[in-house]
Amino acid sequence: KKKLFVADFPVLKQDTEQEPGWRNAVHADWSLKCGSEVFPVHKAILCRGPRASGFLAAACRGAYSCMSETDLSGVLPEPCWSSVPLVLDFVYEGTFAADVARGMLALFVAADVLQIKALFELALEALNNGFDWQVAPHFLVESATLRGAHPVVDQVAEAAEREVFQHFGRLLSDWGVKVLASTLGRFLSAEQLQALLDHDTLAAQEDQVFGFLTEWTAAGEAEAKKQHAMNSVSPWVVCRFAHLSPAFLIEAAKLEARGALPPSIVSLSLALKRTMEDCGEAECEKQCQALAGVAPEGWLQCRRMKRRAAGLRKPVPGELLLYIYRSTQPETPQETSECKSTTVHSLKCRLCTELGLDPSRVRIWDFFGKRPYALLERNPDKTLLARRVFDQNPIMLEEQLDSGGWSYQEED
């Protein structure tokens, strides 16, 4: 229908003054200071409405009303200072990025301190929905900087440490050794790294642990030396040198020659491992005690002469439940789970990492009917769904024989 009435509203000079958001300082009547940053704000928005701050509402009235400024530097933990713009975006416009894991814990703490209930609840929900092993390193680092700020921070720290521990090998593969070492190394001390890595069931191959420690010490070599001098703590103590591959064993020997490791620690580890294999654990323990004066305290421990007995992560609801067999232990399957969209190659790498196996010496089979039904890695880039791997599917990890051959043959 043709319009009968037409008119244009004039462009007003004050249009720019009416743009929403805290970044428009026109008509601002209060300031928030945080570190070196100053944010001009509006009391009517900060102190009223469903997204208002109870803390700032109290700060803007009564005895404080004549100050015209609130300094948050002594109120918010320093790691939360960078979250202030996000807090203001939420209060002014209701914007909230629920799918961004990095910084969410700091935003939650800021919402708690500033008494913004709506943001507090959204951030807590985002923490619950967005937490998994893939982002656990971010949460581990962030919780370390916010320790003690709120009980949820401590809960996140415990959960993140558990996930990093259970998926350490996968994280090294997914993140890359340098990135993960840099991320964790910036905030975790040598003591914290030692506590994280010194587990008999750490889900990683020893070569991966060695590579991580190499990158960590290279990224913060000066700080690492300082901590070692002050506390006599070196994360290298957790490395099980006797279980390194030949290539990494040579690298360890080079470190020892440069003085980065205690003298003879690599050769002693190899000798003690041989002692355990030939003479038993009791004799190995006896020799460790006898060598107490040769190596620094804590470096030679009988349990570190054993290969890490890593286990598979627990099944996750909604994923395919899998029963994992090993050809060397065919009667004792372990339960785990995986997404149906995961490729055969990714599944194999994950299983080998968590079980401490060398992927180049393992073949992965569909073990339907408890027999080698199909060699899955003939199509490593296909998904489990495409290879007809279903819920409660048995999977066999066939370990190569010492002769270099294999136990199973494909059926015609």
XYZ file of C-alpha atoms in Angstrom:
412
model
C 0.000 0.000 0.000
C 1.317 3.388 -0.935
C 2.296 5.530 2.033
C 0.230 8.676 2.310
C 2.348 10.367 4.939
C 6.130 10.738 4.792
C 8.450 12.595 7.134
C 12.136 12.549 8.152
C 13.242 13.043 11.740
C 15.998 15.662 11.936
C 19.539 14.645 12.849
C 20.182 16.025 16.320
C 23.575 17.047 17.616
C 22.931 15.205 20.862
C 22.339 11.840 19.120
C 25.860 10.739 19.953
C 25.243 11.674 23.573
C 22.338 9.248 23.727
C 24.282 6.175 22.600
C 23.948 3.440 25.245
C 26.821 1.822 27.093
C 29.289 2.803 29.780
C 31.896 3.783 27.178
C 29.817 6.879 26.439
C 30.885 9.109 29.331
C 28.318 11.843 28.642
C 26.221 12.503 31.778
C 28.472 10.235 33.865
C 28.138 11.097 37.556
C 30.467 8.594 39.208
C 33.833 6.934 38.549
C 35.197 3.480 39.184
C 38.935 3.208 39.640
C 40.713 -0.117 39.213
C 44.484 -0.073 39.154
C 45.489 2.598 36.652
C 42.134 2.474 34.839
C 39.271 4.905 35.502
C 35.747 4.165 34.241
C 33.182 7.031 34.107
C 29.781 5.476 34.975
C 26.197 6.352 35.758
C 24.797 5.720 39.229
C 21.222 5.277 38.022
C 22.295 2.291 35.904
C 24.813 0.740 38.302
C 22.608 0.951 41.362
C 19.098 0.140 40.111
C 17.454 -2.609 38.098
C 17.799 -6.399 37.783
C 21.514 -6.207 36.917
C 22.495 -3.641 39.557
C 25.471 -3.991 41.895
C 24.546 -4.124 45.568
C 28.078 -3.198 46.546
C 28.175 -0.108 44.313
C 24.663 0.909 45.325
C 25.887 1.064 48.929
C 29.061 2.890 47.868
C 27.100 5.629 46.102
C 24.879 6.608 49.003
C 25.136 7.772 52.581
C 28.559 8.729 53.892
C 30.208 7.809 50.580
C 27.925 9.832 48.280
C 30.139 12.910 48.287
C 33.248 11.077 47.096
C 32.158 10.700 43.424
C 34.512 7.737 43.027
C 34.877 4.127 44.172
C 38.313 2.559 44.121
C 37.932 -1.165 43.379
C 41.676 -1.852 43.484
C 41.570 -2.924 47.102
C 38.239 -4.684 46.774
C 38.654 -6.928 43.730
C 41.517 -9.446 43.549
C 44.015 -8.193 40.974
C 43.261 -11.040 38.487
C 39.684 -9.669 38.361
C 40.678 -6.162 37.310
C 40.617 -7.034 33.626
C 37.023 -8.270 34.081
C 35.652 -4.836 35.024
C 34.761 -3.894 31.399
C 32.868 -7.199 31.079
C 31.038 -6.476 34.324
C 30.009 -3.044 33.037
C 28.930 -4.478 29.674
C 26.602 -6.800 31.550
C 25.199 -4.165 33.905
C 24.586 -1.631 31.109
C 23.526 -3.840 28.197
C 23.062 -7.373 29.535
C 25.801 -8.808 27.320
C 27.381 -12.021 28.533
C 29.598 -14.475 26.604
C 28.692 -17.819 28.157
C 30.849 -19.805 25.723
C 34.168 -18.123 26.591
C 35.935 -20.203 29.257
C 39.000 -17.997 29.713
C 38.352 -15.356 32.347
C 35.005 -16.829 33.460
C 36.234 -17.659 36.962
C 37.532 -14.114 37.459
C 34.202 -12.771 36.218
C 32.388 -15.001 38.714
C 34.530 -13.726 41.595
C 33.983 -10.113 40.486
C 30.214 -10.682 40.413
C 30.374 -12.115 43.924
C 32.437 -9.239 45.335
C 30.322 -6.552 43.618
C 27.092 -8.336 44.613
C 25.593 -8.658 41.129
C 23.281 -11.628 41.561
C 22.247 -12.034 37.915
C 25.880 -12.091 36.729
C 26.894 -14.370 39.598
C 24.287 -16.941 38.565
C 25.101 -16.739 34.849
C 28.838 -17.079 35.443
C 28.333 -20.046 37.758
C 26.119 -21.731 35.165
C 28.723 -21.054 32.463
C 31.445 -22.578 34.645
C 29.398 -25.737 35.049
C 28.429 -25.982 31.385
C 31.792 -25.021 29.914
C 34.124 -27.026 32.135
C 35.833 -30.028 30.540
C 39.325 -31.465 30.158
C 40.095 -29.377 27.070
C 39.852 -26.070 28.943
C 41.017 -27.429 32.310
C 44.526 -25.858 31.978
C 42.949 -22.386 31.730
C 40.909 -23.046 34.852
C 43.902 -24.533 36.687
C 45.942 -21.403 36.008
C 43.098 -19.001 36.788
C 42.190 -20.760 40.033
C 45.847 -20.628 41.122
C 45.787 -16.824 40.854
C 42.417 -16.554 42.653
C 42.987 -19.127 45.389
C 40.950 -18.323 48.503
C 38.711 -15.751 46.781
C 35.630 -17.994 46.939
C 34.896 -21.677 47.765
C 33.993 -22.255 44.113
C 37.549 -21.264 43.145
C 38.920 -24.093 45.271
C 36.369 -26.497 43.763
C 37.413 -25.465 40.259
C 41.090 -25.888 41.180
C 40.520 -29.460 42.367
C 38.440 -30.378 39.317
C 40.898 -28.761 36.890
C 43.896 -30.515 38.440
C 42.044 -33.835 38.192
C 41.199 -33.283 34.521
C 44.728 -32.160 33.594
C 46.107 -35.196 35.390
C 43.695 -37.615 33.686
C 44.176 -36.105 30.208
C 47.760 -34.827 30.357
C 48.909 -36.751 27.290
C 45.878 -35.662 25.251
C 46.393 -32.053 26.304
C 49.999 -32.190 25.170
C 48.818 -33.500 21.807
C 45.903 -31.071 21.415
C 47.465 -27.906 22.828
C 51.028 -28.595 21.768
C 53.895 -29.059 24.205
C 55.134 -25.456 23.992
C 51.715 -23.871 24.508
C 50.778 -26.094 27.440
C 54.181 -25.648 29.094
C 53.949 -21.880 28.646
C 50.370 -21.731 29.958
C 51.008 -23.794 33.068
C 54.562 -22.577 33.608
C 53.623 -18.912 33.888
C 51.569 -19.485 37.010
C 52.516 -22.841 38.543
C 55.622 -23.146 40.664
C 58.101 -26.005 40.511
C 56.447 -27.481 43.601
C 52.999 -27.342 41.992
C 54.272 -28.932 38.777
C 55.999 -31.661 40.749
C 52.779 -32.421 42.628
C 50.864 -32.551 39.338
C 53.279 -34.800 37.443
C 54.563 -37.100 40.177
C 51.772 -39.679 39.923
C 52.095 -43.354 39.136
C 48.934 -43.149 37.030
C 49.573 -39.906 35.130
C 47.904 -40.318 31.722
C 50.940 -39.634 29.543
C 53.919 -41.360 28.004
C 57.272 -40.653 29.624
C 58.584 -39.053 26.433
C 55.713 -36.564 26.673
C 56.557 -35.751 30.294
C 60.197 -35.209 29.300
C 59.193 -32.948 26.395
C 56.912 -30.905 28.638
C 59.615 -30.429 31.276
C 62.112 -29.438 28.574
C 59.785 -26.706 27.286
C 58.847 -25.574 30.796
C 62.453 -25.095 31.856
C 63.322 -23.405 28.552
C 60.369 -20.986 28.829
C 61.271 -19.869 32.341
C 64.864 -20.981 32.797
C 65.921 -18.055 34.977
C 62.920 -18.413 37.275
C 63.357 -22.174 37.393
C 67.002 -21.809 38.458
C 66.014 -19.255 41.093
C 63.358 -21.555 42.552
C 65.739 -24.500 42.477
C 68.395 -22.529 44.336
C 65.941 -21.323 46.965
C 63.891 -24.468 47.522
C 65.987 -27.302 46.075
C 62.917 -28.251 44.076
C 63.214 -29.388 40.482
C 60.283 -30.782 38.507
C 62.807 -33.012 36.705
C 62.734 -35.269 39.758
C 59.394 -36.721 38.553
C 60.728 -37.882 35.176
C 61.148 -41.644 34.925
C 64.326 -41.636 32.884
C 64.541 -45.435 32.680
C 61.326 -45.489 30.620
C 62.306 -42.933 27.997
C 62.676 -43.993 24.383
C 66.268 -44.153 23.062
C 66.046 -40.729 21.399
C 64.792 -39.033 24.574
C 67.233 -40.999 26.717
C 70.079 -39.421 24.731
C 68.565 -35.975 25.331
C 68.403 -36.742 29.058
C 72.068 -37.727 29.012
C 72.885 -34.385 27.341
C 71.028 -32.525 30.096
C 72.979 -34.479 32.679
C 76.262 -33.607 30.943
C 75.331 -29.884 30.998
C 74.623 -30.011 34.720
C 70.855 -29.590 34.383
C 70.396 -32.953 36.128
C 72.260 -34.462 39.079
C 75.377 -36.419 38.049
C 74.768 -40.048 37.002
C 71.004 -39.820 37.642
C 70.173 -41.264 34.202
C 72.563 -44.222 34.416
C 71.519 -44.916 38.015
C 67.864 -44.960 36.973
C 68.629 -47.464 34.215
C 70.611 -49.652 36.627
C 67.858 -49.595 39.266
C 65.208 -50.472 36.687
C 67.304 -53.474 35.652
C 67.699 -54.406 39.315
C 63.930 -54.346 39.778
C 63.346 -56.497 36.693
C 66.024 -59.084 37.601
C 65.988 -59.095 41.401
C 62.597 -57.742 42.421
C 61.169 -54.648 44.056
C 62.635 -55.357 47.516
C 66.190 -55.408 46.183
C 65.549 -52.247 44.162
C 64.298 -50.483 47.284
C 67.398 -51.647 49.165
C 69.679 -50.241 46.463
C 67.797 -46.925 46.419
C 68.459 -46.566 50.134
C 72.114 -47.531 49.681
C 72.494 -44.790 47.035
C 70.932 -42.093 49.233
C 74.233 -40.228 49.487
C 74.980 -40.388 45.761
C 71.943 -38.503 44.421
C 70.005 -35.565 45.933
C 67.259 -36.512 48.359
C 64.112 -37.799 46.695
C 65.565 -38.357 43.223
C 65.987 -42.134 43.429
C 62.719 -43.791 44.411
C 61.831 -47.382 43.720
C 58.336 -46.539 42.468
C 59.796 -44.274 39.778
C 61.623 -47.246 38.288
C 58.243 -48.652 37.270
C 56.339 -47.599 34.187
C 53.399 -45.337 34.969
C 50.269 -47.456 35.269
C 48.002 -44.954 33.581
C 44.355 -45.843 33.318
C 41.564 -44.901 30.965
C 39.328 -41.996 31.809
C 35.918 -42.807 33.149
C 32.966 -43.083 30.726
C 31.175 -39.820 29.991
C 27.359 -39.891 29.729
C 26.168 -39.385 26.157
C 29.286 -40.891 24.561
C 29.773 -44.400 23.185
C 30.640 -46.831 25.981
C 33.670 -48.876 24.905
C 35.289 -51.982 26.389
C 39.038 -51.791 25.799
C 41.062 -55.003 25.624
C 44.836 -55.382 25.353
C 46.393 -58.365 23.634
C 48.771 -58.748 26.592
C 45.823 -58.758 29.033
C 42.953 -60.198 26.956
C 40.752 -61.199 29.888
C 40.562 -57.844 31.697
C 38.821 -55.128 29.643
C 38.664 -51.532 30.848
C 35.692 -49.235 30.369
C 35.880 -45.801 28.791
C 33.836 -43.767 26.302
C 34.318 -41.654 23.204
C 32.266 -39.423 20.900
C 30.964 -41.174 17.790
C 32.409 -38.333 15.681
C 35.965 -39.046 16.900
C 38.313 -40.487 14.295
C 39.939 -43.888 14.664
C 43.361 -42.222 14.748
C 42.355 -39.873 17.577
C 40.866 -42.708 19.605
C 43.990 -44.824 19.184
C 46.279 -41.954 20.190
C 44.182 -41.207 23.250
C 44.044 -44.829 24.406
C 47.778 -45.329 23.899
C 48.552 -42.124 25.769
C 46.386 -43.029 28.739
C 47.763 -46.581 28.896
C 51.391 -45.595 28.351
C 51.720 -47.479 25.057
C 53.751 -46.585 21.978
C 51.205 -45.987 19.157
C 53.705 -47.179 16.544
C 53.706 -50.601 18.220
C 49.930 -50.918 18.553
C 47.127 -51.836 16.148
C 43.495 -51.107 16.953
C 40.742 -53.601 16.159
C 36.983 -53.822 16.316
C 36.811 -56.783 18.710
C 33.177 -57.671 18.061
C 32.381 -61.155 19.372
C 35.715 -61.080 21.254
C 37.642 -61.764 18.082
C 39.622 -59.513 15.697
C 36.634 -58.577 13.569
C 38.042 -55.586 11.645
C 41.345 -53.701 11.633
C 40.066 -50.180 12.270
C 43.264 -48.322 11.450
C 43.065 -49.236 7.793
C 40.873 -46.131 7.678
C 42.382 -43.956 10.451
C 40.662 -40.735 9.378
C 37.162 -42.208 9.448
C 34.922 -41.623 12.448
C 33.836 -44.338 14.842
C 30.329 -43.978 13.447
C 31.592 -44.514 9.892
C 33.505 -47.609 11.013
C 30.337 -48.962 12.645
C 31.611 -48.760 16.200
C 28.557 -48.719 18.435
C 27.676 -48.339 22.100
C 29.205 -51.100 24.295
C 31.565 -52.029 21.451
C 34.655 -54.067 22.425
C 37.951 -52.663 21.101
C 41.263 -54.524 21.028
C 44.661 -52.835 21.294
C 47.044 -55.357 19.758
C 50.590 -54.852 21.051
C 53.455 -55.796 18.750
C 55.422 -58.924 19.671
C 59.097 -58.711 20.638
C 59.865 -60.445 17.351
C 58.257 -57.548 15.476
C 55.253 -59.595 14.376
C 51.585 -59.446 15.318
C 49.249 -61.859 17.078
C 46.169 -61.308 14.899
C 45.455 -61.608 11.190
C 42.526 -60.098 9.338
C 39.772 -62.504 8.371
C 38.851 -62.865 4.729
